[in-house]
XYZ file of C-alpha atoms in Angstrom:
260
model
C 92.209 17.482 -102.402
C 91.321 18.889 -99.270
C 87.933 19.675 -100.709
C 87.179 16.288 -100.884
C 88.500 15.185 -97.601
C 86.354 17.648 -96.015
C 83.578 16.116 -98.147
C 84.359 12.431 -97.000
C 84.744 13.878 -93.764
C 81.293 15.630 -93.732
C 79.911 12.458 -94.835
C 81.740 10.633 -92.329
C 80.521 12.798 -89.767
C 77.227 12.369 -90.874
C 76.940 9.087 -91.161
C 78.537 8.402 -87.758
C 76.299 10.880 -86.285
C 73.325 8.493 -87.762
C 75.002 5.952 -86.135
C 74.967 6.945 -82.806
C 71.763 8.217 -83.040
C 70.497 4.348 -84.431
C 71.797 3.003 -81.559
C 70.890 5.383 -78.835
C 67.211 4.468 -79.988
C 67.040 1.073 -78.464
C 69.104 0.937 -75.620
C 66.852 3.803 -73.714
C 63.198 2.498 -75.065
C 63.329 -0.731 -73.720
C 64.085 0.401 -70.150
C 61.668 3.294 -70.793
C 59.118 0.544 -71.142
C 59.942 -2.045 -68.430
C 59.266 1.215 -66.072
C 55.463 2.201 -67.136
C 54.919 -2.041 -67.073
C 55.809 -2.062 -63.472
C 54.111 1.324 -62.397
C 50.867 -0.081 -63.920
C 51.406 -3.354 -62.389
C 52.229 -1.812 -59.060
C 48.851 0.741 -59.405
C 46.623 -2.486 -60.323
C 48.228 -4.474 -57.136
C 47.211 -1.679 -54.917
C 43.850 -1.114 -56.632
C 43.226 -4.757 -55.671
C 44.548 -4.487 -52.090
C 42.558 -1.414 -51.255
C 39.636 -2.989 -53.261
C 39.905 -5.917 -50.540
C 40.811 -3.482 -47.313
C 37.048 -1.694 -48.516
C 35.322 -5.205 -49.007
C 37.129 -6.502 -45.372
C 35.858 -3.398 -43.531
C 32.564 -3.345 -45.553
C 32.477 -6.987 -44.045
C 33.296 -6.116 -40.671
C 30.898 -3.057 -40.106
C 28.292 -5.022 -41.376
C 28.308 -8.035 -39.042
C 28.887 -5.143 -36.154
C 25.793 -3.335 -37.307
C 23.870 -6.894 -37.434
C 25.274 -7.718 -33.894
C 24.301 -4.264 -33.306
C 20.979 -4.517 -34.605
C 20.271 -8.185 -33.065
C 21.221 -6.284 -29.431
C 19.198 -3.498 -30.025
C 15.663 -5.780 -30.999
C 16.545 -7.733 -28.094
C 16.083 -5.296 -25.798
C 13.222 -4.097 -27.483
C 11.498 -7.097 -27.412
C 12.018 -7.175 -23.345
C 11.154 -3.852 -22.471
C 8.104 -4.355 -24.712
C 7.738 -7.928 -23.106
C 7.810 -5.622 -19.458
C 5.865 -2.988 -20.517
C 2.885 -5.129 -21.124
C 3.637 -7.125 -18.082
C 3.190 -4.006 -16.103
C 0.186 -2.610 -17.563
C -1.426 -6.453 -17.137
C -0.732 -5.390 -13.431
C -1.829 -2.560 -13.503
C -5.091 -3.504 -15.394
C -5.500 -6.023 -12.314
C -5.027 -3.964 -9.842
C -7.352 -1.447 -11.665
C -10.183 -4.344 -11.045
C -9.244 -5.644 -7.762
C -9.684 -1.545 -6.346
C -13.300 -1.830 -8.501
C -13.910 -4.861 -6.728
C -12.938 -3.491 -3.422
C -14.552 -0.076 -3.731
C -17.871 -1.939 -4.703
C -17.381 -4.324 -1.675
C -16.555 -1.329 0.903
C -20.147 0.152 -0.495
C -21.786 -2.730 0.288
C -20.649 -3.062 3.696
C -21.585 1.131 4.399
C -25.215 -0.026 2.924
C -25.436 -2.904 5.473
C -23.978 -0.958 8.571
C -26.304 1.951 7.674
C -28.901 -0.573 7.838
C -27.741 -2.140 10.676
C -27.550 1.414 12.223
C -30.662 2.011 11.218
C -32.328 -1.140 12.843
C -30.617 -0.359 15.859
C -31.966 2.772 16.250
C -35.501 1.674 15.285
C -35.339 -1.110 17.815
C -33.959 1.003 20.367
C -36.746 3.494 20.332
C -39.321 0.904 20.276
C -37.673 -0.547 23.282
C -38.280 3.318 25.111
C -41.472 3.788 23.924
C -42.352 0.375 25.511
C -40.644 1.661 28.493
C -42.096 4.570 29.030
C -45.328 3.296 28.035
C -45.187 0.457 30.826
C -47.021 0.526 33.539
C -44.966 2.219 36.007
C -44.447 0.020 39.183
C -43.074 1.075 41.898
C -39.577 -0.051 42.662
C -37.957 -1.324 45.984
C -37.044 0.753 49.242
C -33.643 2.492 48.132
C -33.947 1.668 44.451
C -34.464 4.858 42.172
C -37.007 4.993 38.886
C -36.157 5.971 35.774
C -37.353 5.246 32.153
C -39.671 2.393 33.245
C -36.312 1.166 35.204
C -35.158 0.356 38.760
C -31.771 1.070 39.869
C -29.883 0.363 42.886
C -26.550 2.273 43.807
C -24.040 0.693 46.348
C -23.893 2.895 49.357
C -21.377 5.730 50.086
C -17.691 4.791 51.094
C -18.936 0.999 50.009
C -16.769 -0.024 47.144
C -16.000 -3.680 45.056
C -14.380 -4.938 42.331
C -16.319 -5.474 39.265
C -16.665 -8.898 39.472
C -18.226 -8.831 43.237
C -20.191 -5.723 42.160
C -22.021 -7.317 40.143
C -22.277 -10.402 42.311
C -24.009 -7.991 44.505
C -26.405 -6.678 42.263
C -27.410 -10.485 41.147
C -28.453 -10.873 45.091
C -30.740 -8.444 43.998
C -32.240 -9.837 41.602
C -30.225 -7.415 39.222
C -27.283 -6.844 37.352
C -25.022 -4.325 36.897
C -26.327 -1.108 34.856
C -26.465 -1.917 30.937
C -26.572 2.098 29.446
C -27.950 2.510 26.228
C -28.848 5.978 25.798
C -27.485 9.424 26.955
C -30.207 10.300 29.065
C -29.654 6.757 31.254
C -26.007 7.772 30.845
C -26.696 11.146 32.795
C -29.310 9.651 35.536
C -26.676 7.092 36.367
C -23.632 9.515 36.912
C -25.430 11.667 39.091
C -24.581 9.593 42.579
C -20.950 9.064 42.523
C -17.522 10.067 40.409
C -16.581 7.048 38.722
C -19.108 4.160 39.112
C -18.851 0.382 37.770
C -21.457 -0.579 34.490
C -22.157 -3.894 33.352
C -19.499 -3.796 30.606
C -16.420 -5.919 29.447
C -13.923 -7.675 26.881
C -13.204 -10.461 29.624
C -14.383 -13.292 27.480
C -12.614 -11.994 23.906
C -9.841 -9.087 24.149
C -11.302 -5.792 22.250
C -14.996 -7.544 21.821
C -16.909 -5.232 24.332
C -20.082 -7.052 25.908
C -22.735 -6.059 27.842
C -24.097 -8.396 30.865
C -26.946 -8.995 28.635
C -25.062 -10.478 26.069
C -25.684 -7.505 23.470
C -22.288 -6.401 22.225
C -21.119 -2.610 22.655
C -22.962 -0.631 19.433
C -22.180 2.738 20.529
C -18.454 2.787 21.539
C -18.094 6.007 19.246
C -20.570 8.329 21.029
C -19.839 6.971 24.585
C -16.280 5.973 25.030
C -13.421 8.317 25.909
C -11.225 9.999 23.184
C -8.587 6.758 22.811
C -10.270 4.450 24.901
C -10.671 1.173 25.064
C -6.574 1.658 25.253
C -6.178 -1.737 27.525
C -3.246 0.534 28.852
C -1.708 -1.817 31.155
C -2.738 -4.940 29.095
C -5.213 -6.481 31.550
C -8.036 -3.378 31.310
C -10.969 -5.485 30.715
C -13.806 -3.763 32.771
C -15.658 -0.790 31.861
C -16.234 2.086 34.350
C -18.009 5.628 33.573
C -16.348 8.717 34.949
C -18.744 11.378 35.502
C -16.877 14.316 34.569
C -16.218 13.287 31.411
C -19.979 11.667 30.993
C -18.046 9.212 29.049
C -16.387 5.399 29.538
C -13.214 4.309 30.198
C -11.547 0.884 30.554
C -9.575 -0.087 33.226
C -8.635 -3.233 35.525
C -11.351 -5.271 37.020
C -9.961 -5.615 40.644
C -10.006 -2.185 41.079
C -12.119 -0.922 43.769
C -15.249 1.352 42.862
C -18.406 2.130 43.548
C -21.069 0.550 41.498
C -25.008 0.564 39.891
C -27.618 -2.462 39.608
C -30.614 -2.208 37.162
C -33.425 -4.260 36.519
């Protein structure tokens, strides 16, 4: 009797334990299953978000590199744009020195000619000098190179304008010097003498009374002179120490030399 209770109960036991085990089953899978859906769904949402974080920054650096680029061929194209603008300059300025240099060569040709003329004509003008029948000049006139010359006397001095007034009455004028060796015959009688020379009519045009302008201003004329120091030096006066000219004003007083 108990025998058989025990085996009811075993099989009791063992069917209740296949009981609880039948419905265990589905009240845990379900749930089990709900969770992996929502993981997956939550993994596929984020996929997609970062997928559209990657395409929004793709996006952005993109138009930055495009604005970037656009600045960048912008200044390109000016600096290119000034670069050629500046060698254009330059080119010009590369012709305009040609056209200078080739000028300035053709003006040295013509003074050099000029130079030379002058020269030419000047030694003509001695050799007809010299080769002039020498007459004899005035009582108190001196000789030299075919010339007469008249020298106010001592302690007798004018301005320039009256010296030459003087020599005029003489049937003169005042000394026009055109060599060195008249240059050292006429300083031999006083220390600072008056010559026929002057810019009266046009500021810095030197003129001789002859109306030839002043060709040799480099070999005969001070170190700095003409200067017009004061502004009103218009008269030309030779100083014999220095065997050279010098400008100063025309109512000073000096002594003075006629030629003719």
């Amino acid at each position: 009797m108990s025998v058989t209770l025990s085996s009811k109960s075993g099989e009791v036991g063992e069917d209740s334990v296949n009981l609880m085990a039948s419905d265990s089953r589905p009240k845990y899978g379900w749930r089990s299953h709900i969770s992996v859906w929502w993981i997956g769904a939550a993994a596929v949402c984020l996929g997609f978000l970062l997928l559209i974080l990657i395409l929004v920054v793709v996006a952005h650096n993109s138009k930055a590199l495009g604005h970037q680029d656009s600045k960048c061929a912008n200044v390109i194209y000016s600096l290119t744009a000034d670069r050629d603008t500046l060698r254009d300059e330059r080119d010009q300025l590369k012709l305009k020195s040609i056209n200078l240099t080739e000028e300035m060569e053709l003006l040295q040709t013509r003074y050099n000619a000029v130079a030379v003329s002058r020269d030419t004509l000047q030694e003509e003008v001695n050799r007809l000098n010299l080769s002039r029948r020498d007459e004899p000049c005035h009582e108190g006139w001196k000789s030299f190179g075919g010339k007469c010359y008249y020298y106010s006397p001592s302690g007798n001095t004018k301005n320039w304008e009256s010296s030459r007034k003087d020599c005029k009455e003489r049937g003169a004028d005042l000394v026009v010097i055109t060599t060195k060796e008249e240059l050292g015959f006429v300083i031999q009688t006083y220390d600072t003498i008056w010559i026929g020379l002057s810019d009266r009519d046009q500021e810095s045009k030197w003129k001789w009374v002859d109306g030839t302008i002043d060709l040799l201003s480099n070999e005969f004329w001070e170190v700095g002179e003409p200067n017009n120091h004061d502004s009103n030096e218009d008269c030309a006066e030779v100083v014999r120490s220095k065997r050279k000219f010098n400008d100063v004003r025309c109512d000073k007083r000096l002594s003075w030399a006629c030629e003719k």
